[in-house]
PDB file of C-alpha atoms in Angstrom:
ATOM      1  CA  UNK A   4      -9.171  -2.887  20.965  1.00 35.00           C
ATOM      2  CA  UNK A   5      -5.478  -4.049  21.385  1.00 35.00           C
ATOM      3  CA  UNK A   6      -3.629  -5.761  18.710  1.00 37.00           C
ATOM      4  CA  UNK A   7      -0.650  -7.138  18.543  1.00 43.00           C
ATOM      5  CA  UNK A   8       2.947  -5.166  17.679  1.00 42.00           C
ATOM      6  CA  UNK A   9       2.595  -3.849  14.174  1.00 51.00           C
ATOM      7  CA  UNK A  10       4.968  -6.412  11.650  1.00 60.00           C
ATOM      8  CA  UNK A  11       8.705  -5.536  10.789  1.00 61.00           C
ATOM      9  CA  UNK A  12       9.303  -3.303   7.998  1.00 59.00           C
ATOM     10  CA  UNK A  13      10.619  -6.813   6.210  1.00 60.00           C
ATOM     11  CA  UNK A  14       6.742  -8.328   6.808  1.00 73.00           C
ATOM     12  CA  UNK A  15       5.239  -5.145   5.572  1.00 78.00           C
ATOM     13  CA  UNK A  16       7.527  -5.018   2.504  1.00 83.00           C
ATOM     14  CA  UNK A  17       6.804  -8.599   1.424  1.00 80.00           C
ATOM     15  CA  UNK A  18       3.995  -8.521  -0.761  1.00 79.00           C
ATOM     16  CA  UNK A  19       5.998  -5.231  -2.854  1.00 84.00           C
ATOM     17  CA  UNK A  20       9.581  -6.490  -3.038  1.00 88.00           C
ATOM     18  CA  UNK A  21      10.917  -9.411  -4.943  1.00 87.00           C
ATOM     19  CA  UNK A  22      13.756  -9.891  -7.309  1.00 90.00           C
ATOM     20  CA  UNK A  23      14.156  -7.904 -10.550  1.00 86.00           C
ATOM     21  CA  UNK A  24      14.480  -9.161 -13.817  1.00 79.00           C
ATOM     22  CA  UNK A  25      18.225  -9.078 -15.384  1.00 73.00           C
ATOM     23  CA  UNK A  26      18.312  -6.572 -18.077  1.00 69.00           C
ATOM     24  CA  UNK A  27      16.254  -3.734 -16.009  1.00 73.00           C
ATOM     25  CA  UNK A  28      17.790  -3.883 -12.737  1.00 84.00           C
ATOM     26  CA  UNK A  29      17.975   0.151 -11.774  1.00 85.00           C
ATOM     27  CA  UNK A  30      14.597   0.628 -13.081  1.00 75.00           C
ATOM     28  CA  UNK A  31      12.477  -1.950 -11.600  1.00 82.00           C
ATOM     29  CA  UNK A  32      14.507  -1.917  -8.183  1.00 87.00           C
ATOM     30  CA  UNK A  33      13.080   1.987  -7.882  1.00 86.00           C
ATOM     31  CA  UNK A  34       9.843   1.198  -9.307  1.00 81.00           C
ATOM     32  CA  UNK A  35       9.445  -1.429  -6.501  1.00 87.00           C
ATOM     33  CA  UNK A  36      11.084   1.203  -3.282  1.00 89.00           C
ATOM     34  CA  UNK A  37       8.747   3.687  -5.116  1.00 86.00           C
ATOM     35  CA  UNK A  38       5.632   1.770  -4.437  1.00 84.00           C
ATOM     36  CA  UNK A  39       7.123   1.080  -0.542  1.00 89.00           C
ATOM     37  CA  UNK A  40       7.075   4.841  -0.373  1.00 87.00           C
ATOM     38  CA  UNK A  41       3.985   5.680  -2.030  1.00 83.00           C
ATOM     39  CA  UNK A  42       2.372   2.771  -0.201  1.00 86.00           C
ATOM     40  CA  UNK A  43       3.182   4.022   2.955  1.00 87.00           C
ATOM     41  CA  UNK A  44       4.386   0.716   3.821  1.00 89.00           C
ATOM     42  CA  UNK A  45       7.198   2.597   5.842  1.00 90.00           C
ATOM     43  CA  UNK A  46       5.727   5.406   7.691  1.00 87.00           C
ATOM     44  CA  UNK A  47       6.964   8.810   6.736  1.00 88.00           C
ATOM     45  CA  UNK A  48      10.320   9.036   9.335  1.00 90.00           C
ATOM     46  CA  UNK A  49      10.890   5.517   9.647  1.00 92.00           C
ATOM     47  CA  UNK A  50      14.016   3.816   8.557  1.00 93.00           C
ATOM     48  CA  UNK A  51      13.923   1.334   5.299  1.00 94.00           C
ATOM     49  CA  UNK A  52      15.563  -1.492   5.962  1.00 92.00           C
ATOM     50  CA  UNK A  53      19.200  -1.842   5.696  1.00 92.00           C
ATOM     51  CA  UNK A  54      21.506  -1.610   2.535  1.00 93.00           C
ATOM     52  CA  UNK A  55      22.318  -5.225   2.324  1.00 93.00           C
ATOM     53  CA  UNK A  56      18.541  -6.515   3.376  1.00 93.00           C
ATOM     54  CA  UNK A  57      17.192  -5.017   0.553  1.00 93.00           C
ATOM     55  CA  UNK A  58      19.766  -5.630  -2.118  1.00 94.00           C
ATOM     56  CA  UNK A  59      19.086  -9.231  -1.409  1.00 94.00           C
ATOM     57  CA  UNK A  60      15.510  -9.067  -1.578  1.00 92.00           C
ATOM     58  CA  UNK A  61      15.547  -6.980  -4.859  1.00 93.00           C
ATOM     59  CA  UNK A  62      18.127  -8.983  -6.325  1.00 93.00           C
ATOM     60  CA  UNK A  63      21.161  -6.318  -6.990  1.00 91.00           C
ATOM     61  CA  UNK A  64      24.013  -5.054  -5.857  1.00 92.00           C
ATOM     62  CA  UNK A  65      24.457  -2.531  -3.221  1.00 92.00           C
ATOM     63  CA  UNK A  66      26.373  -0.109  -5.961  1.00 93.00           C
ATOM     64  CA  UNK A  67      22.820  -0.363  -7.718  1.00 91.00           C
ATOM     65  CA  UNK A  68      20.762  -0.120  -4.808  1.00 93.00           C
ATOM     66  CA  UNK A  69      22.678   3.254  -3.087  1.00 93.00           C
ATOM     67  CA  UNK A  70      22.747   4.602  -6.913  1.00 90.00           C
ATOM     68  CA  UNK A  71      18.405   3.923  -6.546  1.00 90.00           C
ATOM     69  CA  UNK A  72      18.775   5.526  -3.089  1.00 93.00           C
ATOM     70  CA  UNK A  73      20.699   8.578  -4.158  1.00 90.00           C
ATOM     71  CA  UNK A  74      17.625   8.957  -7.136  1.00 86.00           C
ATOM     72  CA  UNK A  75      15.325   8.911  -4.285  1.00 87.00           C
ATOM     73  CA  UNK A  76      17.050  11.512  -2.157  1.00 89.00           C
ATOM     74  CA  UNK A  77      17.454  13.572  -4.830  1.00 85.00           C
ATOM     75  CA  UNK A  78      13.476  13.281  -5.101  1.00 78.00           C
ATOM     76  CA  UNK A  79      12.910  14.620  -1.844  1.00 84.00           C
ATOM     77  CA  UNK A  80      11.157  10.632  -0.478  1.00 86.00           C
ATOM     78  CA  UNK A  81      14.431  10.141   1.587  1.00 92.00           C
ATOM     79  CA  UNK A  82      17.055  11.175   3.353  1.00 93.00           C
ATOM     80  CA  UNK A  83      20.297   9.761   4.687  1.00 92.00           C
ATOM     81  CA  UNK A  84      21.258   9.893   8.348  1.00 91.00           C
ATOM     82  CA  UNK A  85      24.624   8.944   9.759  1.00 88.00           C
ATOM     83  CA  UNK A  86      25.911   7.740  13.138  1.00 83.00           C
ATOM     84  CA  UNK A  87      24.838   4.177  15.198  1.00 81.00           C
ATOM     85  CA  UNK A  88      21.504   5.096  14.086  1.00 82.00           C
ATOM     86  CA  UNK A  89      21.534   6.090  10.749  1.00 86.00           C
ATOM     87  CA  UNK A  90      20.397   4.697   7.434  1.00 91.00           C
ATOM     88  CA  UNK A  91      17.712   5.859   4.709  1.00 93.00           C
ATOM     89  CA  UNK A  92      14.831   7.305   6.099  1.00 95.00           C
ATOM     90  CA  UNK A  93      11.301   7.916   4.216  1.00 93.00           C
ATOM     91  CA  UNK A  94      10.598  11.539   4.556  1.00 89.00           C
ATOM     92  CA  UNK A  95       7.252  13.010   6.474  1.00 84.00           C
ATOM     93  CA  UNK A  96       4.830  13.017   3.274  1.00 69.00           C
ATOM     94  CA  UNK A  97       4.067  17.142   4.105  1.00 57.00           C
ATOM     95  CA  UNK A  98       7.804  17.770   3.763  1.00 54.00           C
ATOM     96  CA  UNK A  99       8.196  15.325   0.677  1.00 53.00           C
ATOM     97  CA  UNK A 100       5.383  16.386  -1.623  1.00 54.00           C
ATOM     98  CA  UNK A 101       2.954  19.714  -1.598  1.00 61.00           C
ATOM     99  CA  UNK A 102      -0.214  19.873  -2.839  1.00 60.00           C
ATOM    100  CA  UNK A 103       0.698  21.391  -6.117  1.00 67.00           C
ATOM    101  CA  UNK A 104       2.751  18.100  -6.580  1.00 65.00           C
ATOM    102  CA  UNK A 105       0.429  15.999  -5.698  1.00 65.00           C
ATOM    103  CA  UNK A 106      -1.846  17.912  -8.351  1.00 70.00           C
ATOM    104  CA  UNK A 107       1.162  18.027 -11.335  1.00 73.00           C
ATOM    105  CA  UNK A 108       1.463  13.973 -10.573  1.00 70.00           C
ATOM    106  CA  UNK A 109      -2.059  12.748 -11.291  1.00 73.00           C
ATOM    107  CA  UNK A 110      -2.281  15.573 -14.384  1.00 76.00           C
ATOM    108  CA  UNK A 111      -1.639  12.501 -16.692  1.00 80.00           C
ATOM    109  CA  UNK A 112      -3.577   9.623 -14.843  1.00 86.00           C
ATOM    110  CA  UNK A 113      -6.530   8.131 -16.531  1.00 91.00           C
ATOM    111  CA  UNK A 114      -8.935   8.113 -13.057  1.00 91.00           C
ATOM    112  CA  UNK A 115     -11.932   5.759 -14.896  1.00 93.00           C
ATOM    113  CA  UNK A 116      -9.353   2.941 -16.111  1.00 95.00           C
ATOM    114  CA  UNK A 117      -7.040   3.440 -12.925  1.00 95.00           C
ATOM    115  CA  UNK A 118     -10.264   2.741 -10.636  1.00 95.00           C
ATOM    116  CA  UNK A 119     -12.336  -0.060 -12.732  1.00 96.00           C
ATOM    117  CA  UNK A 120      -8.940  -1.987 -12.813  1.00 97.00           C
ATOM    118  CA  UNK A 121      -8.491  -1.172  -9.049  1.00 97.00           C
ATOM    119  CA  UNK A 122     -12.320  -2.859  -8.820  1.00 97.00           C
ATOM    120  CA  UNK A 123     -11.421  -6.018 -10.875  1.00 97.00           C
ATOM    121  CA  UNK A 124      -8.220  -6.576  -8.687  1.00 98.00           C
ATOM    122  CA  UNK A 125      -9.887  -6.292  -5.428  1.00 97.00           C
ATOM    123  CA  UNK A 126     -13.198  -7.954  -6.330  1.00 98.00           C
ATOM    124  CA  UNK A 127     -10.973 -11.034  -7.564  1.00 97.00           C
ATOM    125  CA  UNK A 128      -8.897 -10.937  -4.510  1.00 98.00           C
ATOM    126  CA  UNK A 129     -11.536 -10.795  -1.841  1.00 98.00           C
ATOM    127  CA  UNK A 130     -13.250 -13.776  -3.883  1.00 98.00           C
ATOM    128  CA  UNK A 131     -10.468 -16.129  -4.146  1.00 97.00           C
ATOM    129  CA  UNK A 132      -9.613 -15.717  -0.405  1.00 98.00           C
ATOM    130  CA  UNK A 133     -13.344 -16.765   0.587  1.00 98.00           C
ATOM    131  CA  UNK A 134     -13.364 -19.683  -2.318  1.00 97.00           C
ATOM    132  CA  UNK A 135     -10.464 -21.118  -1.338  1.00 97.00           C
ATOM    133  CA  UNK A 136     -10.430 -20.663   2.234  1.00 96.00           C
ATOM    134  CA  UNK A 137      -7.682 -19.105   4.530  1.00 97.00           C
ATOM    135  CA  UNK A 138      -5.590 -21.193   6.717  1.00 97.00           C
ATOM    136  CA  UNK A 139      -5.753 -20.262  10.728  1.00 96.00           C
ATOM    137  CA  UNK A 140      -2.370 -18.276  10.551  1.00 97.00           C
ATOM    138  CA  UNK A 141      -3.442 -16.570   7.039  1.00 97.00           C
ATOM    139  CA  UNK A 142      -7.149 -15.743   8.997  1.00 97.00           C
ATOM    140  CA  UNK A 143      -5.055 -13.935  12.003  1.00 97.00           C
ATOM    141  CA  UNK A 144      -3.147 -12.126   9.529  1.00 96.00           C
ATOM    142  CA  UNK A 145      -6.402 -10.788   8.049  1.00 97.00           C
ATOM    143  CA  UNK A 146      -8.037  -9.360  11.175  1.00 97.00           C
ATOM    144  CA  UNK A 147      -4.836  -8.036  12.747  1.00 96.00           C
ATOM    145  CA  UNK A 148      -4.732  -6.030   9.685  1.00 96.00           C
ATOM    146  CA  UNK A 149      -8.450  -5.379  10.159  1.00 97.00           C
ATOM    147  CA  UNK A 150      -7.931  -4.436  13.655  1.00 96.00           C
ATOM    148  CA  UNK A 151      -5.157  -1.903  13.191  1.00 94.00           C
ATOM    149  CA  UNK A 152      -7.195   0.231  10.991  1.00 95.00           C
ATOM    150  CA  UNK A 153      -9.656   0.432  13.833  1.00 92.00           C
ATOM    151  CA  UNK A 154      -9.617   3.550  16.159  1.00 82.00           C
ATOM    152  CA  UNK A 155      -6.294   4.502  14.078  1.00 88.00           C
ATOM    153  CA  UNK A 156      -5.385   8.053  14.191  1.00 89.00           C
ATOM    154  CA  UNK A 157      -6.202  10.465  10.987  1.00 87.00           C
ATOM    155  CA  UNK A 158      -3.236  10.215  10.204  1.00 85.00           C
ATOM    156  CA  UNK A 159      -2.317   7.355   9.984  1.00 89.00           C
ATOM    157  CA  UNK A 160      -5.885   5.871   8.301  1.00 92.00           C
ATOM    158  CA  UNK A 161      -4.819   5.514   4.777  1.00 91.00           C
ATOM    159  CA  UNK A 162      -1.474   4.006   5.386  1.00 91.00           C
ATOM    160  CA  UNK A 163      -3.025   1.212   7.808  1.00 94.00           C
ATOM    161  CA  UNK A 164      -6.109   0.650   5.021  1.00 95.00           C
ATOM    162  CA  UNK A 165      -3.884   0.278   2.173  1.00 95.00           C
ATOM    163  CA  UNK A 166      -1.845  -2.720   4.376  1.00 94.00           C
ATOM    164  CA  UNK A 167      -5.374  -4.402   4.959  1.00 97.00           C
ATOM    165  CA  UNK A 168      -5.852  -4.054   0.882  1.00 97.00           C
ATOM    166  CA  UNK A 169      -2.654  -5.569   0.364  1.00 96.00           C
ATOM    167  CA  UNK A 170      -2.878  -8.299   2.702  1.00 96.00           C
ATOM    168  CA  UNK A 171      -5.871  -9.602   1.207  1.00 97.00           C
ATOM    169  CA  UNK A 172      -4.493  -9.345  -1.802  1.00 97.00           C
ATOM    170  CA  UNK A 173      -1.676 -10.952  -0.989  1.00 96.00           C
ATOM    171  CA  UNK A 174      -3.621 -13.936   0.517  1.00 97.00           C
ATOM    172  CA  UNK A 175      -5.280 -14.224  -2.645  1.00 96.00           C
ATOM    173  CA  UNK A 176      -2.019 -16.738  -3.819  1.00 94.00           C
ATOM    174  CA  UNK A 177      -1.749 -14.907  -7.008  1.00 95.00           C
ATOM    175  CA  UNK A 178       1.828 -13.219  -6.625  1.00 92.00           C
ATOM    176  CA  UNK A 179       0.841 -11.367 -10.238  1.00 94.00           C
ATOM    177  CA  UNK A 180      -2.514 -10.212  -8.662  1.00 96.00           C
ATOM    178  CA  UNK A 181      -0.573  -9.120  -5.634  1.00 94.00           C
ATOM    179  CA  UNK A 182       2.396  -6.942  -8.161  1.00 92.00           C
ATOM    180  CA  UNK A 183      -0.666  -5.153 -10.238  1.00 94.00           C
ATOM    181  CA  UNK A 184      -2.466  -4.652  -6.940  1.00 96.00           C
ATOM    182  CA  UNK A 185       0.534  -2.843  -5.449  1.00 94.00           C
ATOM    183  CA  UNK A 186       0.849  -0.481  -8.566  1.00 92.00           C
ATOM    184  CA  UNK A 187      -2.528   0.594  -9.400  1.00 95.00           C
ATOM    185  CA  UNK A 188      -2.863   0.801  -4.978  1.00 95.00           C
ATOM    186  CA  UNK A 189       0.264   3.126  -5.188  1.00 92.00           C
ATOM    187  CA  UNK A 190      -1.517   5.231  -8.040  1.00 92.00           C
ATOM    188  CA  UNK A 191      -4.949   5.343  -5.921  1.00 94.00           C
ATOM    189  CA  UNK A 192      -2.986   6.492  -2.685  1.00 91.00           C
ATOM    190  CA  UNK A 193      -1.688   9.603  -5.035  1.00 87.00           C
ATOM    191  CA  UNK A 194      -5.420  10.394  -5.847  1.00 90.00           C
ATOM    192  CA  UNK A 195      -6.101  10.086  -2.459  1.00 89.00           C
ATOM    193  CA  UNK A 196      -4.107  12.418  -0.949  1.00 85.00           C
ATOM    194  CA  UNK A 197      -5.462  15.349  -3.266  1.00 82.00           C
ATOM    195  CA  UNK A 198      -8.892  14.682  -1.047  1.00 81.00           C
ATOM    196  CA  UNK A 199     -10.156  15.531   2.322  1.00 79.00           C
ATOM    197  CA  UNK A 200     -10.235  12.594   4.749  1.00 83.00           C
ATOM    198  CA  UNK A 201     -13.548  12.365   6.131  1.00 81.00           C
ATOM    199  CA  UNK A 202     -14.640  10.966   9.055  1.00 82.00           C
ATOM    200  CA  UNK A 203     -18.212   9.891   8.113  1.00 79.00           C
ATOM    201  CA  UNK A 204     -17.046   8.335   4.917  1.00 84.00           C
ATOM    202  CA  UNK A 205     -14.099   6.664   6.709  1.00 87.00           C
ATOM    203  CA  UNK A 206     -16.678   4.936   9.853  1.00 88.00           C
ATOM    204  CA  UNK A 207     -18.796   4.075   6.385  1.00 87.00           C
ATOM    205  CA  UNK A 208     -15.828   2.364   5.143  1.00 90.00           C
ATOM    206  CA  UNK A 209     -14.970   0.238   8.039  1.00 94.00           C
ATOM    207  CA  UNK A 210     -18.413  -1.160   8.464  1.00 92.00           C
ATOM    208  CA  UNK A 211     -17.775  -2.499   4.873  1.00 94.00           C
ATOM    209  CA  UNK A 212     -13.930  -3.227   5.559  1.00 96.00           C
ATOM    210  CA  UNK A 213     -15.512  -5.373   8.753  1.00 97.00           C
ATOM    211  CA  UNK A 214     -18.160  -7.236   6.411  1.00 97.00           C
ATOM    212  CA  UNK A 215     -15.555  -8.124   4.215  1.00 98.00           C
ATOM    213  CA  UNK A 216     -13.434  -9.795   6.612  1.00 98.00           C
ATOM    214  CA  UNK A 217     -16.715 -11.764   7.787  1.00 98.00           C
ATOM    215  CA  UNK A 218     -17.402 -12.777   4.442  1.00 98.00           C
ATOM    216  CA  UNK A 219     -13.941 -14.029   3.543  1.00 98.00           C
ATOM    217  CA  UNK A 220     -13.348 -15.788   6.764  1.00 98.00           C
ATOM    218  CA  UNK A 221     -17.345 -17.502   6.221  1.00 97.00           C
ATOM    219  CA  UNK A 222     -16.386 -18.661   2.964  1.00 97.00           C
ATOM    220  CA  UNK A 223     -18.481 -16.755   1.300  1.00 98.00           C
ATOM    221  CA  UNK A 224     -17.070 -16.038  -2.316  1.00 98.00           C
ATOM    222  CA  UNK A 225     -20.367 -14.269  -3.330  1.00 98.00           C
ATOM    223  CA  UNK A 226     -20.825 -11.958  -0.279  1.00 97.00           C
ATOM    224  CA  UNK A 227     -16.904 -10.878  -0.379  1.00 98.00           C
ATOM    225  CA  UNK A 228     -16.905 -10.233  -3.865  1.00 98.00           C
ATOM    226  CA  UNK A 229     -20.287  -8.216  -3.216  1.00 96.00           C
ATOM    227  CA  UNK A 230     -19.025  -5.861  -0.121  1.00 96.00           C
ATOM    228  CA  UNK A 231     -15.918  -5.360  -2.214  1.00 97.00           C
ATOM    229  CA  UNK A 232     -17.612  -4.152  -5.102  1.00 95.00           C
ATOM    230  CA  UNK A 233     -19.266  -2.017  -3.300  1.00 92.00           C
ATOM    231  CA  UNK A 234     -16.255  -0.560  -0.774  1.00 94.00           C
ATOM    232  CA  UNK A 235     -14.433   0.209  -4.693  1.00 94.00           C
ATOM    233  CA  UNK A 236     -17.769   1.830  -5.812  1.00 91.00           C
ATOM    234  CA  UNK A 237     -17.755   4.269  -2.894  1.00 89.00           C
ATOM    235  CA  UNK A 238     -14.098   5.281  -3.354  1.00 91.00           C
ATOM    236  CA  UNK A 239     -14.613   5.685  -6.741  1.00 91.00           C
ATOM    237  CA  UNK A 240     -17.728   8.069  -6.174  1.00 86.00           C
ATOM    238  CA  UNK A 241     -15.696  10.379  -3.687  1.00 85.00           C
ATOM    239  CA  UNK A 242     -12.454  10.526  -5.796  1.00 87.00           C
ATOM    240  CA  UNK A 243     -15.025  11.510  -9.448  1.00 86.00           C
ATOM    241  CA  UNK A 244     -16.900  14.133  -6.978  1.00 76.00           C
ATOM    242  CA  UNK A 245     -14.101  15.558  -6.158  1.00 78.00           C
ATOM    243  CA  UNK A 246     -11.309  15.302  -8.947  1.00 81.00           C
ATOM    244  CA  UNK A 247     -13.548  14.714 -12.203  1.00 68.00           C
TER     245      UNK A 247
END
């Protein structure tokens, strides 16, 4: 099915960035480019936006941001390119992090409370979308984001389905909703990529991802909530078979 160009990196940031708190600058600016990474809300060899772009939207200055950046690099998420088209680039997520990384990171992560929270943030979402009804430009958001994860290459699945997770959340009108979604979301995407992708469970998961949408744009609060439930329930099933 064709869609539409995919949104700027500014749209696909939105939900994620927003200014810091005085006090904590440094830390919360890289907790927030931390989630855009893990997030995949810019691809692995894409370009984040530019130096001044984002130390407006965090809220610092561009000493603090490029001292963020350098953290970053010095991680192994980005690298700096010079010339007419340079700038900070994410890094491919195979060159960034191994498997053994991947493994040392979730060592510490309480799974059961990481994915029953995950359940109570979606569930909510996807309800207060249907209850309150989206507007005609909030519905086309929604199945754009829908239709992007259809037919989307392998690799590229989990970054496209965490974008329709966080637009519905974002929809929801809760910009706290939308800030705990995008954390626990980044710690779920870590726990996901210690798993397989599988094809069967992935065609399973956009039949749901599809009755969701139909719920939510029907109105109906009890249905959404429902499919939700049960799209968190099956995630949560192949991350315990599989990492317990």
């Amino acid at each position: 099915m064709a869609v539409d160009a995919e949104e700027g990196p500014a749209d696909r940031l939105t939900p994620v960035l927003r200014p810091v708190r005085a006090g904590n600058g440094f830390e919360e600016a890289l907790e927030q480019i931390l989630q855009v990474v893990r997030l995949g809300l810019v691809p692995g060899g894409e370009r984040l936006p530019a130096e001044r772009d984002l130390a407006e939207r965090l809220g610092i200055s561009r000493v603090t941001l490029r001292e963020v950046l350098k953290v970053l690099q010095e991680q192994g998420l980005v690298e700096s390119r010079r010339g007419r088209y340079g700038g900070t680039f994410v890094r491919p997520r195979a060159d960034a992090v191994g498997e053994a990384e991947l493994r040392r990171r979730i060592a510490g992560v309480d799974m059961e409370d990481v994915l029953r929270f995950r359940e109570v943030l979606e569930v909510g979402a996807a309800g207060l979308c249907a209850a309150y009804g989206l507007t005609e430009e909030q519905g086309g958001r929604l199945r754009q984001a829908l239709e992007r994860t259809e037919d989307a290459p392998l690799a590229e699945y989990r970054r496209l389905d965490t974008m329709l997770h966080l637009t519905l959340a974002e929809l929801s009108g809760s910009p706290s909703l939308v800030a705990r979604y995008a954390a626990v979301r980044a710690t779920v995407n870590d726990l996901l990529d210690c798993i397989p992708l599988l094809v069967r469970n992935l065609e399973h998961s956009q039949r749901q991802h599809a009755a969701l949408v139909e719920a939510v744009l029907d109105g109906d609060a009890d249905g959404a909530r429902e499919m939700m439930r049960e799209h968190c329930v099956g995630t949560a099933a192949l991350l315990r078979g599989f990492l317990a």
